[in-house]
Short mmCIF file of C-alpha atoms in Angstrom, two decimals:
data_model
loop_
_atom_site.label_atom_id
_atom_site.label_comp_id
_atom_site.label_asym_id
_atom_site.label_seq_id
_atom_site.Cartn_x
_atom_site.Cartn_y
_atom_site.Cartn_z
CA MET M 972 37.29 12.14 13.52
CA TYR M 973 40.16 9.64 13.33
CA MET M 974 40.30 5.85 13.45
CA ASN M 975 42.29 4.29 16.28
CA GLU M 976 42.90 1.16 14.21
CA LEU M 977 42.18 -0.28 10.78
CA PRO M 978 38.76 -1.94 10.34
CA SER M 979 38.73 -5.74 10.29
CA GLY M 980 38.04 -7.64 7.06
CA ASN M 981 38.02 -6.08 3.58
CA TRP M 982 37.61 -2.32 3.44
CA PHE M 983 37.73 0.09 0.54
CA CYS M 984 38.34 3.77 -0.07
CA SER M 985 34.97 4.17 -1.83
CA VAL M 986 31.82 2.34 -2.84
CA ASP M 987 33.10 2.13 -6.43
CA CYS M 988 36.23 0.30 -5.28
CA GLY M 989 34.11 -2.15 -3.32
CA ILE M 990 31.98 -2.84 -6.39
CA LEU M 991 35.07 -3.37 -8.56
CA ASN M 992 36.45 -5.85 -6.04
CA PHE M 993 33.13 -7.67 -5.93
CA ILE M 994 33.02 -7.99 -9.72
CA LEU M 995 36.64 -9.14 -9.96
CA GLU M 996 35.87 -11.86 -7.43
CA ARG M 997 32.91 -13.00 -9.52
CA LEU M 998 35.06 -12.99 -12.69
CA VAL M 999 37.59 -15.24 -10.99
CA GLU M 1000 34.79 -17.59 -9.95
CA CYS M 1001 33.44 -17.72 -13.53
CA GLY M 1002 36.56 -19.50 -14.77
CA PRO M 1003 37.66 -19.64 -18.42
CA VAL M 1004 35.72 -17.82 -21.15
CA LYS M 1005 35.91 -18.97 -24.75
CA VAL M 1006 37.54 -16.47 -27.11
CA PRO M 1007 35.11 -16.02 -30.04
CA HIS M 1008 36.32 -16.81 -33.52
CA SER M 1009 35.67 -13.19 -34.54
CA LEU M 1010 38.63 -12.10 -32.39
CA THR M 1011 41.11 -14.75 -33.44
CA GLY M 1012 41.85 -13.16 -36.81
CA LEU M 1013 44.81 -11.54 -35.06
CA ILE M 1014 46.45 -14.96 -34.84
CA LYS M 1015 48.52 -16.13 -37.79
CA SER M 1016 47.21 -19.12 -39.72
CA THR M 1017 50.02 -21.34 -38.43
CA VAL M 1018 48.60 -21.21 -34.92
CA GLY M 1019 46.82 -24.54 -35.38
CA ASP M 1020 50.17 -26.30 -35.34
CA ALA M 1021 51.89 -24.04 -32.80
CA ASN M 1022 51.82 -26.66 -30.08
CA GLY M 1023 52.18 -29.70 -32.31
CA ILE M 1024 48.84 -31.24 -31.33
CA GLY M 1025 46.46 -29.84 -33.93
CA ILE M 1026 44.96 -27.12 -31.74
CA THR M 1027 42.60 -24.69 -33.44
CA ASN M 1028 41.63 -21.14 -32.58
CA SER M 1029 38.30 -22.35 -31.23
CA ASP M 1030 40.14 -23.97 -28.29
CA MET M 1031 41.46 -20.63 -27.05
CA LYS M 1032 40.13 -19.33 -23.73
CA TRP M 1033 40.55 -16.28 -21.50
CA ILE M 1034 40.72 -16.49 -17.75
CA VAL M 1035 41.25 -14.12 -14.81
CA LEU M 1036 42.80 -15.52 -11.63
CA ARG M 1037 43.86 -14.14 -8.28
CA GLY M 1038 47.05 -15.67 -6.93
CA LYS M 1039 46.16 -15.17 -3.27
CA GLY M 1040 44.16 -18.19 -2.18
CA VAL M 1041 44.24 -19.75 -5.67
CA SER M 1042 42.84 -23.29 -6.00
CA ASP M 1043 45.19 -26.22 -6.61
CA GLU M 1044 43.84 -26.57 -10.16
CA ASN M 1045 44.47 -22.94 -11.05
CA ARG M 1046 47.79 -22.86 -9.20
CA VAL M 1047 49.14 -24.89 -12.12
CA LEU M 1048 48.19 -22.04 -14.49
CA ILE M 1049 49.78 -19.44 -12.21
CA SER M 1050 52.94 -21.56 -12.11
CA GLN M 1051 53.02 -21.68 -15.92
CA ALA M 1052 52.62 -17.90 -16.06
CA VAL M 1053 55.53 -17.45 -13.62
CA ASP M 1054 57.70 -19.67 -15.82
CA ILE M 1055 56.82 -17.54 -18.86
CA PHE M 1056 57.73 -14.34 -17.02
CA HIS M 1057 61.02 -15.80 -15.83
CA ASN M 1058 61.89 -16.93 -19.35
CA CYS M 1059 61.12 -13.53 -20.86
CA PHE M 1060 62.54 -11.14 -18.25
CA ASN M 1061 65.74 -10.76 -16.33
CA PRO M 1062 65.35 -11.49 -12.61
CA ILE M 1063 63.38 -8.73 -10.88
CA VAL M 1064 64.82 -8.73 -7.37
CA ASP M 1065 63.89 -6.47 -4.46
CA SER M 1066 67.00 -4.55 -3.40
CA ILE M 1067 66.07 -4.75 0.29
CA THR M 1068 64.80 -8.31 0.77
CA GLY M 1069 66.67 -9.94 -2.13
CA SER M 1070 63.44 -11.75 -3.05
CA ASP M 1071 62.07 -12.29 -6.53
CA PHE M 1072 59.18 -9.95 -7.35
CA ILE M 1073 57.55 -12.22 -9.94
CA PRO M 1074 56.25 -15.13 -7.80
CA SER M 1075 55.34 -12.74 -4.98
CA MET M 1076 53.19 -10.72 -7.38
CA ALA M 1077 51.72 -13.79 -9.07
CA TYR M 1078 50.67 -15.44 -5.81
CA GLY M 1079 49.46 -12.21 -4.17
CA GLU M 1080 52.01 -12.20 -1.37
CA THR M 1081 53.41 -9.44 0.81
CA MET M 1082 57.13 -8.85 0.32
CA GLY M 1083 58.77 -6.35 2.62
CA ASP M 1084 56.92 -3.06 2.19
CA SER M 1085 55.25 -4.29 -1.03
CA ASP M 1086 51.73 -5.71 -0.76
CA PHE M 1087 50.65 -7.69 -3.84
CA THR M 1088 47.47 -9.21 -2.39
CA GLY M 1089 45.33 -7.24 -4.88
CA VAL M 1090 47.19 -8.46 -7.97
CA HIS M 1091 45.29 -10.54 -10.55
CA CYS M 1092 46.57 -12.49 -13.54
CA ALA M 1093 44.80 -12.54 -16.92
CA MET M 1094 45.70 -15.31 -19.37
CA LEU M 1095 45.12 -16.67 -22.83
CA ILE M 1096 45.12 -20.48 -22.54
CA ILE M 1097 44.79 -23.41 -24.93
CA GLU M 1098 43.83 -26.73 -23.36
CA SER M 1099 45.15 -25.72 -19.93
CA LYS M 1100 48.39 -24.43 -21.42
CA VAL M 1101 49.16 -20.73 -20.80
CA ILE M 1102 50.10 -18.90 -24.00
CA THR M 1103 50.12 -15.25 -22.90
CA ALA M 1104 49.76 -13.90 -19.37
CA GLY M 1105 49.74 -10.48 -17.72
CA MET M 1106 49.61 -9.45 -14.08
CA PHE M 1107 47.46 -6.44 -13.29
CA ARG M 1108 46.16 -4.42 -10.37
CA VAL M 1109 43.13 -2.13 -10.33
CA PHE M 1110 43.39 1.25 -8.57
CA GLY M 1111 39.70 2.09 -8.49
CA ALA M 1112 37.86 3.21 -11.60
CA ASP M 1113 40.63 5.59 -12.68
CA VAL M 1114 43.68 3.42 -13.34
CA VAL M 1115 44.84 -0.16 -13.75
CA GLU M 1116 48.50 -1.11 -13.94
CA LEU M 1117 49.83 -3.90 -16.14
CA PRO M 1118 53.41 -4.24 -14.85
CA ILE M 1119 54.28 -7.59 -16.46
CA VAL M 1120 52.91 -9.25 -19.58
CA ALA M 1121 54.54 -11.86 -21.82
CA THR M 1122 53.95 -14.66 -24.33
CA SER M 1123 55.63 -18.07 -24.08
CA GLU M 1124 58.78 -18.24 -26.18
CA THR M 1125 57.47 -20.88 -28.61
CA ASN M 1126 54.41 -18.76 -29.39
CA GLN M 1127 55.96 -15.33 -29.79
CA GLY M 1128 55.49 -13.45 -33.07
CA LYS M 1129 52.18 -15.18 -33.85
CA GLY M 1130 49.73 -12.50 -32.75
CA TYR M 1131 48.91 -13.79 -29.27
CA PHE M 1132 50.24 -10.68 -27.52
CA GLN M 1133 48.02 -8.43 -29.62
CA LEU M 1134 45.01 -10.67 -29.00
CA PHE M 1135 45.72 -10.64 -25.27
CA PHE M 1136 45.86 -6.85 -25.25
CA ASN M 1137 42.60 -6.66 -27.23
CA CYS M 1138 40.85 -8.91 -24.69
CA PHE M 1139 42.41 -7.10 -21.74
CA GLU M 1140 41.20 -3.71 -22.97
CA LYS M 1141 37.70 -5.13 -23.37
CA LEU M 1142 37.88 -6.34 -19.78
CA LEU M 1143 38.90 -2.88 -18.53
CA ALA M 1144 36.11 -1.22 -20.51
CA TYR M 1145 33.69 -3.73 -18.96
CA LEU M 1146 35.00 -2.73 -15.51
CA LYS M 1147 34.61 0.96 -16.44
CA VAL M 1148 38.31 1.65 -15.83
CA LYS M 1149 39.47 4.87 -17.52
CA LYS M 1150 43.21 4.36 -18.01
CA MET M 1151 45.85 1.66 -18.03
CA VAL M 1152 49.54 2.19 -17.30
CA VAL M 1153 52.57 0.04 -18.15
CA PRO M 1154 56.23 0.37 -17.11
CA ALA M 1155 58.10 0.01 -20.42
CA ALA M 1156 61.78 -0.73 -20.92
CA GLU M 1157 63.55 1.40 -23.52
CA ASP M 1158 63.73 -1.39 -26.11
CA VAL M 1159 59.91 -1.91 -26.13
CA GLU M 1160 58.75 1.64 -25.48
CA SER M 1161 58.17 2.36 -29.18
CA MET M 1162 56.12 -0.83 -29.54
CA TRP M 1163 53.70 0.24 -26.81
CA ILE M 1164 53.42 3.74 -28.27
CA GLN M 1165 53.17 2.95 -32.00
CA LYS M 1166 51.27 -0.35 -31.91
CA PHE M 1167 49.03 0.01 -28.87
CA GLY M 1168 48.48 3.77 -28.62
CA PHE M 1169 50.25 4.54 -25.34
CA GLN M 1170 51.98 7.80 -24.54
CA LYS M 1171 54.54 8.84 -21.95
CA VAL M 1172 53.20 9.93 -18.60
CA THR M 1173 54.04 13.58 -17.98
CA PRO M 1174 56.26 14.42 -14.97
CA THR M 1175 53.31 16.10 -13.27
CA GLN M 1176 51.04 13.10 -13.78
CA LEU M 1177 53.82 10.75 -12.67
CA ARG M 1178 54.20 12.62 -9.39
CA GLU M 1179 50.45 12.40 -8.85
CA TYR M 1180 50.46 8.65 -9.49
CA ARG M 1181 53.33 8.12 -7.05
CA GLN M 1182 51.62 10.21 -4.38
CA THR M 1183 48.13 8.74 -4.68
CA MET M 1184 48.94 5.15 -5.73
CA THR M 1185 51.94 4.42 -3.55
CA SER M 1186 51.85 0.66 -4.20
CA MET M 1187 52.13 1.06 -7.98
CA VAL M 1188 55.05 -1.01 -9.28
CA ALA M 1189 58.15 0.90 -10.41
CA PHE M 1190 60.92 -1.06 -12.12
CA GLN M 1191 64.36 0.47 -12.50
CA GLY M 1192 65.19 1.47 -16.07
CA THR M 1193 61.57 1.73 -17.23
CA CYS M 1194 59.39 4.62 -18.38
CA LEU M 1195 55.76 4.78 -17.31
CA LEU M 1196 53.29 4.91 -20.21
CA GLU M 1197 49.53 5.38 -20.15
CA LYS M 1198 46.54 4.90 -22.44
CA GLU M 1199 42.87 5.79 -22.31
CA VAL M 1200 40.80 2.61 -22.30
CA VAL M 1201 38.93 2.20 -25.58
CA GLY M 1202 35.67 0.29 -25.86
CA PRO M 1203 32.04 0.26 -24.79
CA HIS M 1204 31.86 1.25 -21.13
CA GLY M 1205 29.23 0.55 -18.51
CA GLY M 1206 28.97 -3.24 -18.65
CA ALA M 1207 29.86 -3.97 -15.04
CA THR M 1208 26.94 -3.92 -12.61
CA PHE M 1209 25.70 -6.11 -9.80
CA GLN M 1210 23.07 -7.48 -12.16
CA ASN M 1211 25.28 -8.56 -15.09
CA GLY M 1212 28.75 -8.35 -13.55
CA PHE M 1213 28.98 -12.01 -12.61
CA CYS M 1214 30.37 -13.20 -15.95
CA PHE M 1215 32.49 -11.43 -18.55
CA ARG M 1216 31.92 -12.43 -22.17
CA LEU M 1217 34.27 -11.44 -24.95
CA SER M 1218 32.77 -10.14 -28.17
CA SER M 1219 33.98 -8.54 -31.36
CA VAL M 1220 32.02 -5.34 -30.63
#
């Protein structure tokens, strides 16, 4: 039996995908979550003066946003994240449309043949100021891609990137996602492998990803890396999936 046309509204390839989407929507609605002091040991002691206004680790928060349909209040955070990405990366321009990938991804837009409506942005923020941000997209319970992640220039080298990754992996474990993949440029490939435990995707696995996850981002000059998600799994359910809380466990 074949469909004559696509169903109206949101539709998913499986029940699990529908549940993941539901939980991500609830996480966006929950707003910022305070990062517990037990996790902030990754930040160097000078962080209190990093922004020149006496901020302490206890002011640090974690938030997940979806660019498509973002509120005016949270649009400011998305805009800050876009600025960080533009400051840290060379322009990422689509060869066909000539458009910039970064804002299209951040705001969940469709650009040519690329559909970024399912992209979310996770952030570490201090008093409404984005410190580290990463755009990600979930491909069911098997894989999530993290194509772009960066820390603001004034806060680089202070441990924020590592803290972001720690929180992000906890989020994926909570969502019961098995693997994460990142497209790594040659100059940072060793960092992902040695510091964060990634490994190169085999040619066979890469072909499978490209065939089954056709919307996965592929940047020229990068190598795709993958990592098994580490952490306690099974936290995300309809009963307790409405709010994500970070912990040191």
